[in-house]
Short mmCIF file of C-alpha atoms and ligand atoms in Angstrom, two decimals:
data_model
loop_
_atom_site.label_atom_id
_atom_site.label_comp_id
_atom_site.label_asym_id
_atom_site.label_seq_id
_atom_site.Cartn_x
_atom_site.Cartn_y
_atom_site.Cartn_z
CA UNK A 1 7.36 12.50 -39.41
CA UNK A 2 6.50 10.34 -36.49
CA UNK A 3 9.93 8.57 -34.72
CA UNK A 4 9.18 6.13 -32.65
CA UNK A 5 12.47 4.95 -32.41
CA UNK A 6 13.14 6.27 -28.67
CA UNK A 7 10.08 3.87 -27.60
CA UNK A 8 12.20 0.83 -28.75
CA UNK A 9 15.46 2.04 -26.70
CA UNK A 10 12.99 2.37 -23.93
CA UNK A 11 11.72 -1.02 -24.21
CA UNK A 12 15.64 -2.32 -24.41
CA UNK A 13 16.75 -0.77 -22.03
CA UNK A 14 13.66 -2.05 -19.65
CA UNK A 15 14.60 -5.45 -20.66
CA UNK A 16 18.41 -5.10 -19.59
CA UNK A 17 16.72 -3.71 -16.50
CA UNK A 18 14.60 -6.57 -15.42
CA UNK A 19 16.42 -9.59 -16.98
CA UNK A 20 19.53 -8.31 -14.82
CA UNK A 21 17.20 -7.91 -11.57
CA UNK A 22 17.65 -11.20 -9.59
CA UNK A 23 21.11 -11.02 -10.05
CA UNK A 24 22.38 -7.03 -9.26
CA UNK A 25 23.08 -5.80 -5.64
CA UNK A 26 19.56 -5.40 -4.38
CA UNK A 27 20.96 -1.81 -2.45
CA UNK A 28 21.96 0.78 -4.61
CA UNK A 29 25.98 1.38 -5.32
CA UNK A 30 26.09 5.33 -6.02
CA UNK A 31 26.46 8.45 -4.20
CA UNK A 32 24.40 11.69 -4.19
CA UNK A 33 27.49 13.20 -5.44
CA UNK A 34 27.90 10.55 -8.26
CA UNK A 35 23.92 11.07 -9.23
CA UNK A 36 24.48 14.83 -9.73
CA UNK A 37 28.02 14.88 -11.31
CA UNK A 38 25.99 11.91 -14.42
CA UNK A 39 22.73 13.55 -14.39
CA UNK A 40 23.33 17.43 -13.54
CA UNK A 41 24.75 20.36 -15.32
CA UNK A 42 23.12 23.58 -17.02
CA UNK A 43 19.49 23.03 -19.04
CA UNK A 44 20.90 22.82 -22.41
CA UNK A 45 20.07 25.46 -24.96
CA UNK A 46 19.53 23.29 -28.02
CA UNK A 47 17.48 19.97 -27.34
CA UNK A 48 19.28 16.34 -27.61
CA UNK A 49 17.62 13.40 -29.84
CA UNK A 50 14.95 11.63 -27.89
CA UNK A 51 17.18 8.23 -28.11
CA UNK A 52 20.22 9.50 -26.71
CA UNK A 53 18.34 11.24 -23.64
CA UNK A 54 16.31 7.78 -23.14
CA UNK A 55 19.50 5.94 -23.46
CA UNK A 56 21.77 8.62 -21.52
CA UNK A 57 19.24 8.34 -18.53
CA UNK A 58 19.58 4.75 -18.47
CA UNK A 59 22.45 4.33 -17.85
CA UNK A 60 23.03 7.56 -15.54
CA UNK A 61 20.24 6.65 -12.86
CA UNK A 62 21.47 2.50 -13.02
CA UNK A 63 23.96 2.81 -10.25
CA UNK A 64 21.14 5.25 -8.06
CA UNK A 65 18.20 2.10 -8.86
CA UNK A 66 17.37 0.27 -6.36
CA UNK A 67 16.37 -3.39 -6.95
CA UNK A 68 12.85 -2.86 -5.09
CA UNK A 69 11.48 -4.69 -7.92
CA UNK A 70 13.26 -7.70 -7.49
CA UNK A 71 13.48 -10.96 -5.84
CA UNK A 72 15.01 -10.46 -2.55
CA UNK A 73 13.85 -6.90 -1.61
CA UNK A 74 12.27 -7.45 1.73
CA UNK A 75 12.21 -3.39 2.82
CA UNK A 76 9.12 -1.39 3.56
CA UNK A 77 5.79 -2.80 2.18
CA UNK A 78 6.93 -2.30 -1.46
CA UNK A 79 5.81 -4.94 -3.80
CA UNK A 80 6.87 -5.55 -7.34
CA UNK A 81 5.55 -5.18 -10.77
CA UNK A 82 4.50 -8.05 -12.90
CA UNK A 83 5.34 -8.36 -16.36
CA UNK A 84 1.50 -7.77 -17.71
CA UNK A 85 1.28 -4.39 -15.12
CA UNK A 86 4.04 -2.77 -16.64
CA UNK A 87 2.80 -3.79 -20.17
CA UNK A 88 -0.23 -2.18 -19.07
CA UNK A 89 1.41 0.39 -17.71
CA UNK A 90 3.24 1.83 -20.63
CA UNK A 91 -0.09 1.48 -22.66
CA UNK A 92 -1.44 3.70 -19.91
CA UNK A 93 1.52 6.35 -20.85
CA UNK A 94 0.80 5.83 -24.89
CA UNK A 95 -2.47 6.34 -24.69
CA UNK A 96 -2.19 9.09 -22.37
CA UNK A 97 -5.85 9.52 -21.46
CA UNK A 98 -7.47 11.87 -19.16
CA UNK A 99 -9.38 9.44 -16.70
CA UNK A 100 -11.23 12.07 -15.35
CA UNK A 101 -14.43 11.57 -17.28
CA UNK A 102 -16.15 9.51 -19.22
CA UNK A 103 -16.19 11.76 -21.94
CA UNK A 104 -12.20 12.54 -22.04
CA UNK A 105 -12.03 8.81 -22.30
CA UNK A 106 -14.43 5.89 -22.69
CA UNK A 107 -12.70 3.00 -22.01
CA UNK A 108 -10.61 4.53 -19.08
CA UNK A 109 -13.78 4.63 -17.16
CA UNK A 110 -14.90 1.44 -18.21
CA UNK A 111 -11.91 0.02 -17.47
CA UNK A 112 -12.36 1.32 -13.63
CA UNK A 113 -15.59 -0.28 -13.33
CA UNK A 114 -14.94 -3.38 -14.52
CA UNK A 115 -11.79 -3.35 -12.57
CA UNK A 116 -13.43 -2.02 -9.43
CA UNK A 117 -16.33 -4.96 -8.98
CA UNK A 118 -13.71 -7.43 -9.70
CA UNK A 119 -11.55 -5.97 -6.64
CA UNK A 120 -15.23 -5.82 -4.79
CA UNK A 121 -15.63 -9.28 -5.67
CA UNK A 122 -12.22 -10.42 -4.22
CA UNK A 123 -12.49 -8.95 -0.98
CA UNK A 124 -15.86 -10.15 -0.69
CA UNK A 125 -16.97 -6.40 -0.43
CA UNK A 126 -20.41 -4.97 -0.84
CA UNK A 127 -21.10 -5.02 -4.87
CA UNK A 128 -22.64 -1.22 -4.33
CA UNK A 129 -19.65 0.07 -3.12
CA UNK A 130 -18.42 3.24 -4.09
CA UNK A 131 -14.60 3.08 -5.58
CA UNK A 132 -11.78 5.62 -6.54
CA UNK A 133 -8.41 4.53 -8.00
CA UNK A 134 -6.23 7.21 -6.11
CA UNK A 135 -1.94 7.23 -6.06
CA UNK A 136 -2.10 4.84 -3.18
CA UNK A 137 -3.02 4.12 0.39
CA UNK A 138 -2.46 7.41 1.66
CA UNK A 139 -5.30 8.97 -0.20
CA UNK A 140 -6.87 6.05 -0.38
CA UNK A 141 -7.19 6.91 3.86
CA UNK A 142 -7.91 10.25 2.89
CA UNK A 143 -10.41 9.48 0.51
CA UNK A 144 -11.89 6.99 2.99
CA UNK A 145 -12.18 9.33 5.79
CA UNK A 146 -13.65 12.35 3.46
CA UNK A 147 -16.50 10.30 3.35
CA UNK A 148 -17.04 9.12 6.81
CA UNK A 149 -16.65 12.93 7.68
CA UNK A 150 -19.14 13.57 5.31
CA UNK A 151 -21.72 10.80 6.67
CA UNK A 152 -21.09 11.28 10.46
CA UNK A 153 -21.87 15.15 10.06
CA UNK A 154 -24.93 14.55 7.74
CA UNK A 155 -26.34 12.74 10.28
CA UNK A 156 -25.89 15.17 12.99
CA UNK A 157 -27.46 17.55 10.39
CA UNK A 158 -24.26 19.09 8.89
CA UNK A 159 -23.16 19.66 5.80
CA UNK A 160 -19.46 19.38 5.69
CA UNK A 161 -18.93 19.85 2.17
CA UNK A 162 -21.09 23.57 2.45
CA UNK A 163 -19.95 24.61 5.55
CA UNK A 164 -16.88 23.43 6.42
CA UNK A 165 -15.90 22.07 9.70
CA UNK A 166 -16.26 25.92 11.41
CA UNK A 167 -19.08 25.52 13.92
CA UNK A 168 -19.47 21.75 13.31
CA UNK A 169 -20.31 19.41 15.81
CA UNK A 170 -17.55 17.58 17.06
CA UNK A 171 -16.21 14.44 15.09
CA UNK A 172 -14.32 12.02 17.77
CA UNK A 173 -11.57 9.73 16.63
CA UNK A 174 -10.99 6.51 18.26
CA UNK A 175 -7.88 4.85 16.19
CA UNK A 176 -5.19 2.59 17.82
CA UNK A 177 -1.72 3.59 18.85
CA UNK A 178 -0.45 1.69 16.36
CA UNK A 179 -2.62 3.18 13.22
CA UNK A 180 -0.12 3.87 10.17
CA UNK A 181 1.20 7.46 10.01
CA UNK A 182 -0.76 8.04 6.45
CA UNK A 183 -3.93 7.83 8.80
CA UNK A 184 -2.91 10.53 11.13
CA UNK A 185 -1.89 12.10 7.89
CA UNK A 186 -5.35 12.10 6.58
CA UNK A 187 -6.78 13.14 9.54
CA UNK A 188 -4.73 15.96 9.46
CA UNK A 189 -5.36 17.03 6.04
CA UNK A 190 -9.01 16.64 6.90
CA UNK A 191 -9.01 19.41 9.82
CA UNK A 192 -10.56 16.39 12.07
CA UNK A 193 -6.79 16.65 14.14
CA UNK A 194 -4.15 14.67 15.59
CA UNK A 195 -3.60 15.11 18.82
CA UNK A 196 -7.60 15.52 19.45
CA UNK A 197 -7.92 11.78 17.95
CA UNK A 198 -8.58 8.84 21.17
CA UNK A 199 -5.80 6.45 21.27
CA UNK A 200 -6.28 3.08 22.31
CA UNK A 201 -3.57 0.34 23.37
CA UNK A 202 -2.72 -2.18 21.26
CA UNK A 203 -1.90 -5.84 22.51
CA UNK A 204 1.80 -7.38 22.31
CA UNK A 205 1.00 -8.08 18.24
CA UNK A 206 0.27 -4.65 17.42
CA UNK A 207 -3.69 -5.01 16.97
CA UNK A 208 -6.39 -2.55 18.65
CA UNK A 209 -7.30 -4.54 21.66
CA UNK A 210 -11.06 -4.52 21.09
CA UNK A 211 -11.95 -4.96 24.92
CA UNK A 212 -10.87 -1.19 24.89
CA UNK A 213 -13.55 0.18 22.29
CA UNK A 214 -16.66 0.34 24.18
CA UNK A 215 -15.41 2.22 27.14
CA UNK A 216 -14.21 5.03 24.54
CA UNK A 217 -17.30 4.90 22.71
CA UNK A 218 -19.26 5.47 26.13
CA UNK A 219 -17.17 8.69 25.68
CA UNK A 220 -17.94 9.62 22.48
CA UNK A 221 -21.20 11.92 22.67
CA UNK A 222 -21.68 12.61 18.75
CA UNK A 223 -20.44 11.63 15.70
CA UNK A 224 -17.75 9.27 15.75
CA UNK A 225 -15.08 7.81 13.44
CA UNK A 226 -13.06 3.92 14.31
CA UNK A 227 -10.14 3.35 12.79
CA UNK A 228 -9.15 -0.13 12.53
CA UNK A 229 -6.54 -1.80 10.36
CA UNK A 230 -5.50 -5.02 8.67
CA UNK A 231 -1.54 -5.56 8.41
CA UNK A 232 0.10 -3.65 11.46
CA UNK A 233 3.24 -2.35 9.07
CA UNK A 234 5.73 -3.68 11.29
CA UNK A 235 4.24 -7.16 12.70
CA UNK A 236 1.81 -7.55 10.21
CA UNK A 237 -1.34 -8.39 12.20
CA UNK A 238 -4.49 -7.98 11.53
CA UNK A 239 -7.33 -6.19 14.14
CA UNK A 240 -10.36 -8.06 15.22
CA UNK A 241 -12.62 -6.57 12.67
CA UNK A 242 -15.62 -8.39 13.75
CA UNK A 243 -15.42 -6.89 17.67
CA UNK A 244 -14.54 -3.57 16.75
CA UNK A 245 -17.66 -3.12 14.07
CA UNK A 246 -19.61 -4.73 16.03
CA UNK A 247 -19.28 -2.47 19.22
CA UNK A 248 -19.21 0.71 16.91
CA UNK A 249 -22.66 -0.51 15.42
CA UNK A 250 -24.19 -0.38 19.06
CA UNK A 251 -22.99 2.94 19.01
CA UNK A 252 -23.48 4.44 15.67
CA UNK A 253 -19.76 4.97 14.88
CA UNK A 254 -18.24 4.59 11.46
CA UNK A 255 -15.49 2.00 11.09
CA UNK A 256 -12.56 2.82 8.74
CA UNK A 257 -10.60 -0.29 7.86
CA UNK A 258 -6.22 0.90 6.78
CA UNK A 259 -6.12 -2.52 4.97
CA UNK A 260 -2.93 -1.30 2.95
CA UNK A 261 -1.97 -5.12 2.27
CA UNK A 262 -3.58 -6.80 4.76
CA UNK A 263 -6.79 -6.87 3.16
CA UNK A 264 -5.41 -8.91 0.80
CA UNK A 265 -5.01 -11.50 2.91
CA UNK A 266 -9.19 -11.92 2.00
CA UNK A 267 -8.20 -13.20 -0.70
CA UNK A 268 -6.19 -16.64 0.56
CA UNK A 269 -8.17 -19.18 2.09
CA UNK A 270 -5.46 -20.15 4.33
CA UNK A 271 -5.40 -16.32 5.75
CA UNK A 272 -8.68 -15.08 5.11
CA UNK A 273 -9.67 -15.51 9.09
CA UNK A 274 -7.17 -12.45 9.59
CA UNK A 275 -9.67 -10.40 7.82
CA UNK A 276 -12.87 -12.05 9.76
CA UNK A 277 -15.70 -9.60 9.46
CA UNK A 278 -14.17 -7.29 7.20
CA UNK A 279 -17.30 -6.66 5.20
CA UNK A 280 -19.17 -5.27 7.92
CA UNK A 281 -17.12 -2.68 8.26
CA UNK A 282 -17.59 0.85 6.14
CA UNK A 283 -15.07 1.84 4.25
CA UNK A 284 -11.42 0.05 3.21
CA UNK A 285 -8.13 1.59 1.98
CA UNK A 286 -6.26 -0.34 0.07
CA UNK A 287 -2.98 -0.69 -2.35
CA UNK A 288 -2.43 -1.94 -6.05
CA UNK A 289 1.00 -1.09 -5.92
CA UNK A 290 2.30 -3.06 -3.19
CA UNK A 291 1.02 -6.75 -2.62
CA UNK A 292 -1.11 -6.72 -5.87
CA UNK A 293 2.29 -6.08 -7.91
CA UNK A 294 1.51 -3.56 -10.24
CA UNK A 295 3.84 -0.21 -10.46
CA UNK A 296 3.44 2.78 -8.62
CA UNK A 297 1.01 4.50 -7.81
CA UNK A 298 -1.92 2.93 -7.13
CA UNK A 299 -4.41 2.85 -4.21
CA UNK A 300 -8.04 1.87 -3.47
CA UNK A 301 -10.62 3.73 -1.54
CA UNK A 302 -13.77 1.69 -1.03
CA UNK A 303 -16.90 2.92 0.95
CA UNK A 304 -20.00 0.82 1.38
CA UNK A 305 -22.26 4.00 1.08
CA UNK A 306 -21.44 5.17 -2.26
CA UNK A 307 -23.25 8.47 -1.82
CA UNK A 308 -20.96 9.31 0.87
CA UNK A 309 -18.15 8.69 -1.00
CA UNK A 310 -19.77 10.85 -3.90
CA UNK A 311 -20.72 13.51 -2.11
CA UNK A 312 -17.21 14.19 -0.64
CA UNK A 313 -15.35 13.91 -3.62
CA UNK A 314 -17.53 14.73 -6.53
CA UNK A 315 -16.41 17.89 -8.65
CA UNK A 316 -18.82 20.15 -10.82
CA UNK A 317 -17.95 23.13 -13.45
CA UNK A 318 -19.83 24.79 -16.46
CA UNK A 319 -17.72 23.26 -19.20
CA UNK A 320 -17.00 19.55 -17.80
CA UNK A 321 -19.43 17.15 -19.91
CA UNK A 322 -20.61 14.72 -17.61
CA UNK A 323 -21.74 11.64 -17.89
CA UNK A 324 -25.85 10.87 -18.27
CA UNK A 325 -26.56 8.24 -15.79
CA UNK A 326 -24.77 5.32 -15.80
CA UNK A 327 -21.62 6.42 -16.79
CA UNK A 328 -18.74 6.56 -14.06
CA UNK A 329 -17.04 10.12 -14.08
CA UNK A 330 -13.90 9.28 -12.23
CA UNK A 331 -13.37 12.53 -11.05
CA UNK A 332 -16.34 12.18 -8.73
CA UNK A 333 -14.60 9.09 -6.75
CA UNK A 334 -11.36 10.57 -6.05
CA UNK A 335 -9.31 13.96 -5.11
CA UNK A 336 -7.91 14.45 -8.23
CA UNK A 337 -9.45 16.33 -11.28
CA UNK A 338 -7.49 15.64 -14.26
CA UNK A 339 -5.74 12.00 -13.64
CA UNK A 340 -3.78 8.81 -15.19
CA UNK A 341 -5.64 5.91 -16.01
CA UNK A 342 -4.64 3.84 -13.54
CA UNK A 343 -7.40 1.47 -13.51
CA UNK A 344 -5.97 -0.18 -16.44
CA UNK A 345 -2.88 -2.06 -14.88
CA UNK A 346 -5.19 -2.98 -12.08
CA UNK A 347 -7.37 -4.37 -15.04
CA UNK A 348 -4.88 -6.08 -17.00
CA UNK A 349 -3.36 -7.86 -13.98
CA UNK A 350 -6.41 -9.25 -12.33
CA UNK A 351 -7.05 -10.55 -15.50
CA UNK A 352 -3.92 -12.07 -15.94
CA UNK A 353 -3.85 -13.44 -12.47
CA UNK A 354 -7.13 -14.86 -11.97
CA UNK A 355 -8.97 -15.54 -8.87
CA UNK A 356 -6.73 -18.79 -8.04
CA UNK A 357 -3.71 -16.16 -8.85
CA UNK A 358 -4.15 -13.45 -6.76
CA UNK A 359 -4.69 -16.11 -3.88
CA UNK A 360 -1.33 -18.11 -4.84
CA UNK A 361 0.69 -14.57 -4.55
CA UNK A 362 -0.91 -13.61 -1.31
CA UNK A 363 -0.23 -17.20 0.07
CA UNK A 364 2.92 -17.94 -1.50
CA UNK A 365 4.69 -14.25 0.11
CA UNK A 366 2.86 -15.61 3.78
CA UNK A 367 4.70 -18.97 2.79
CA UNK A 368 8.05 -17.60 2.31
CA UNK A 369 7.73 -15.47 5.24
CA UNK A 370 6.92 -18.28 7.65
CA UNK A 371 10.16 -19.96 5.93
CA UNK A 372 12.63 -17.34 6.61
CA UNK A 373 11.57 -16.87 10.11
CA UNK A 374 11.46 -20.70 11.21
CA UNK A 375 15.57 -20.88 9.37
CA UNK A 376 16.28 -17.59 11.54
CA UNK A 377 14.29 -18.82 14.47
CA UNK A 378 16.61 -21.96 14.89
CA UNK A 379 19.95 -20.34 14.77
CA UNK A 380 21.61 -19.26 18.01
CA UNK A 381 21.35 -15.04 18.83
CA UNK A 382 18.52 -15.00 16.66
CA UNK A 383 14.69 -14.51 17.74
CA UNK A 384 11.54 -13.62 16.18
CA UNK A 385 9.28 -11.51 17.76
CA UNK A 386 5.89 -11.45 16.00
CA UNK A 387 3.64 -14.11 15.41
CA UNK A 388 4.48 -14.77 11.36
CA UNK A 389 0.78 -14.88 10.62
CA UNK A 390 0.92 -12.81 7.21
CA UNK A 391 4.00 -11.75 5.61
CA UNK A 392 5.64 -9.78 7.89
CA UNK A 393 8.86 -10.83 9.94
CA UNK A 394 10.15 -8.85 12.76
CA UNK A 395 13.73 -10.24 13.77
CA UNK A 396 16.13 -9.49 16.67
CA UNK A 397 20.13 -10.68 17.22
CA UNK A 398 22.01 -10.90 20.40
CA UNK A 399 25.79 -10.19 19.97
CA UNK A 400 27.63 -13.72 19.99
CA UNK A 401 30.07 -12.72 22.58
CA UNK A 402 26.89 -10.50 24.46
CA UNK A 403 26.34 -7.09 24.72
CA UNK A 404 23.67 -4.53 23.44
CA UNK A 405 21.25 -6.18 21.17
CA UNK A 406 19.46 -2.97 20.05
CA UNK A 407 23.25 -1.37 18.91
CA UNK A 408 23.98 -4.93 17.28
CA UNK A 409 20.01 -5.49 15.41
CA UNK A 410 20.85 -2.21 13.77
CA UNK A 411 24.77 -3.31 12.88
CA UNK A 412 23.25 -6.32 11.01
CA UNK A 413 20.57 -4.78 9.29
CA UNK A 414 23.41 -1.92 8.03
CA UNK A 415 25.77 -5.01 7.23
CA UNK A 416 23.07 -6.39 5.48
CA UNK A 417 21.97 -3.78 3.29
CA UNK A 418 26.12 -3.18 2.19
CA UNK A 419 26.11 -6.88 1.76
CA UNK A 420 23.58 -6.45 -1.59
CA UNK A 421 22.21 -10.04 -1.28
CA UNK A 422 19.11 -8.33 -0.37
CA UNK A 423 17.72 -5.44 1.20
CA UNK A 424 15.87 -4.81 4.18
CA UNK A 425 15.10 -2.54 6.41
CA UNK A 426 15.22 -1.86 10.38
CA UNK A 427 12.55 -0.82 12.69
CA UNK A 428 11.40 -0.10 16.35
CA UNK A 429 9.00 -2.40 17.53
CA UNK A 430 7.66 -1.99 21.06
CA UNK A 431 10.31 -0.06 22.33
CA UNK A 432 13.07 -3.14 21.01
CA UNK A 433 15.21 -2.56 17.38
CA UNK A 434 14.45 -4.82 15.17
CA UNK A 435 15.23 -5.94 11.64
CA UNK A 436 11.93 -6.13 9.53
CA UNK A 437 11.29 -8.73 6.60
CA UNK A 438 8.41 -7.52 4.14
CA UNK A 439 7.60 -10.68 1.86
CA UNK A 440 5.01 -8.48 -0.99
CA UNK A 441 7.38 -9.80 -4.95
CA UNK A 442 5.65 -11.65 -7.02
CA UNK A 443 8.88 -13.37 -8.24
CA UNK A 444 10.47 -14.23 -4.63
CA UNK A 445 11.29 -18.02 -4.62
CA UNK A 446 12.38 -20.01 -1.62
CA UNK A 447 15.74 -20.03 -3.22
CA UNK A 448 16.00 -16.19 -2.95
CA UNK A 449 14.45 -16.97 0.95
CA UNK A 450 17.18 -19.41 1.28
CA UNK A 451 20.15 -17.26 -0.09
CA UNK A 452 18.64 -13.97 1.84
CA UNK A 453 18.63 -16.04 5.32
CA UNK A 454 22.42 -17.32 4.67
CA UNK A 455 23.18 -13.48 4.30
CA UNK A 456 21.21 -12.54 7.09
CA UNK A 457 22.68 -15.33 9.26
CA UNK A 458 26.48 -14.44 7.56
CA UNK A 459 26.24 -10.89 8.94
CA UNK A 460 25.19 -12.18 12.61
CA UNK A 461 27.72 -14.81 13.06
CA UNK A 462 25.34 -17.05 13.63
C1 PLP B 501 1.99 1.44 3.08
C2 PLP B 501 0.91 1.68 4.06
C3 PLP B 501 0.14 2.86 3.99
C4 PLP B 501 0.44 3.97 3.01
O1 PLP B 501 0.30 3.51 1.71
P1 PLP B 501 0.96 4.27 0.47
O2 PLP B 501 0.53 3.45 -0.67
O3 PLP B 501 2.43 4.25 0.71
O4 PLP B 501 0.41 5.66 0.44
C5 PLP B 501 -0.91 2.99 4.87
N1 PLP B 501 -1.17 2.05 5.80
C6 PLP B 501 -0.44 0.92 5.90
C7 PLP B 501 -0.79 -0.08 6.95
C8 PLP B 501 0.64 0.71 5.04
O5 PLP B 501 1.35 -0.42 5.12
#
């Protein structure tokens, strides 16, 4: 007989969850010790009843949770999840379909299409595009860059996929020295190297200073590969997209925009000069996952040429029934073979969210950004030392009595996070510590801004 009971103490015990959100410590209270002694011990022999395992494991990982999901979690890039994406999400789970072809299921694919020309729409992206929903922006730079290597070669009359990169002509690299680690990641994965790649300086924001990019494309006989990126992780700003494409098109380069959240700032008219020129470039990386609010993981790979992006990724084999035509086979977008559907929560909350939507969340985080840092900015010890133009906020704190403010930065962040009013994180930023405000929830009010700066300010002694 079918039970279904354990999918009701699931849903309960996700409602004590996120109805006690706002108000629990945002850092976590536990121990590694603690998390082993409640959720260890030997496999057991016999199994236990699907509601007491479900309920058990509730309670057991509580104390280890951190409230990323909630109102005043300003770490990382993280992002929430809305209500109607983790509706979606468990649908996902139920329905448990294999989104790697049309064939294993219908309206998975479907689903990605109509989700992918909406997000094509919203960034104001070529409408031909090629798209892949991968686990986030990681392979979404991956993905990306598999198909500029693909491209770059093919027109130097190599074929990558065939032959491999042994005996290929050289592919140079011209990224910034601030590019996101997941880049160098990718281009590591991709056999294109590291320490090979050209880096360029930045300027005192964090973006690729433009000026540089001819000079080391005068350099680059061959092939060629820019990496540019919207949303510096740390400072948040946002490379002059227009320049860079434009002095890669004199020389034949591909551009590769890391747009992890700061593409999204296409989407708010008050922001959307951050992204100037955007479209021009050739391929985007992007995340669901953090600004757009929906649960982990999901990531966007976009690349104008679609064939590219097909050619590098697409998967054959005698018994996989593929699609006639017009049908989208997701496992020819992506890495992956066999795959969630996670084009449905990307679906269900663009729907829900609506053009005007999407825009109000993108502004509203850059809004409460700018409001923490002008309430920091005025108290004594305290600076700012980015230009708040999206959501990022980088903040530094002189001892009140003097002394080291690198030693002290890091003593408030710590005090901070033990504090539990919220949660953020620390960082280096041009040689200086700093503490580092990420404003990606969908739920973050000024009231949470307002309580999270008297905390801040509380473990300064300003
Ligand atoms: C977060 C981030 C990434 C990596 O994205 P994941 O979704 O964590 O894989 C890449 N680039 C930038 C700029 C980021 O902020």
């Amino acid at each position: 007989m079918l039970d279904l009971e354990v999918l009701d103490t699931a849903a309960r015990a996700a409602h004590r969850f996120l109805v006690g959100l706002a108000d629990r410590p945002v850092g976590p209270r536990t121990t590694p010790a603690a998390l082993r002694a409640s959720l260890g011990g030997e496999l057991p022999d016999a199994g236990v009843p699907a509601t007491q395992v479900i309920d058990e494991l509730a309670r057991a990982v509580d104390p280890g949770l951190l409230a990323s999901a909630g109102p005043r979690f300003f770490g990382f890039v993280i992002g929430g999840a809305l209500p109607v994406a983790v509706a979606a999400d468990w649908l996902t789970s139920a329905w448990d379909q294999n989104a790697g072809l049309y064939a294993a299921g219908p309206a998975a694919s479907v689903v990605e299409e109509v989700a992918a020309g909406w997000l094509l729409a919203l960034f104001g992206l070529p409408a031909d595009s090629g798209v892949g929903f991968v686990t986030g922006c990681q392979m979404a730079n991956f993905t990306c860059l598999a198909a500029a290597r693909h491209a770059v070669l093919r027109r130097a009359g190599w074929n990558v996929e065939a032959r491999g990169l042994q005996g290929a002509p050289r592919v140079h690299i011209v990224l910034s020295e601030q590019a996101h680690s997941t880049v160098f990641a990718a281009l590591r994965l991709l056999g294109l190297g590291v320490e090979t790649a050209m880096r360029l300086p930045a300027d005192d924001q964090g973006r690729l200073r433009a000026d540089a990019v001819p000079a080391a494309l005068a350099r680059c006989d061959g092939p060629t590969i820019v990496c540019a990126q919207l949303g510096n992780v740390n400072s948040g700003a946002c490379d002059d997209l227009a320049a860079i494409v434009a002095a890669a098109r004199r020389h034949g380069a591909w551009v590769h925009v890391d747009g992890a959240f700061g593409l999204w700032a296409k989407t708010a008219e008050r922001r959307r000069e951050l992204a100037h020129g955007v479209e021009t470039a050739d391929s985007w990386a992007t995340d669901a996952h953090k600004w757009l609010n929906v649960p982990y993981d999901n990531g966007i790979a976009i690349v104008r040429d679609a064939a590219a992006l097909h050619a590098a990724m697409a998967t054959g084999g005698e018994y996989l029934i593929k699609g006639a035509g017009d049908v989208r086979d997701e496992l020819d977008w992506v890495p992956e073979f066999s795959r969630r559907a996670r084009g449905f929560t990307v679906y269900a909350t663009l729907r829900a969210l609506g053009r005007a939507g999407v825009a109000r969340l993108i502004e509203g985080s850059c809004t409460i950004a700018e409001r923490m840092a002008e309430r920091l900015r005025t108290a004594p010890g305290v600076e700012i030392l980015n230009e708040v133009v999206l959501n990022q906020v980088l903040v530094r704190f002189t001892p009140p009595g003097g002394g080291d403010p690198d030693a002290f930065t890091r003593e408030v962040v710590a005090r901070v996070q033990a504090d539990g009013t919220c949660w953020l994180s620390g960082s280096v930023w041009r040689g200086q510590a700093v503490m580092r405000i990420s404003v990606t929830n969908w739920a973050t009010t000024e009231a949470d801004a307002d309580r999270s700066v008297a905390a801040i300010l509380r473990a300064a002694g300003s």
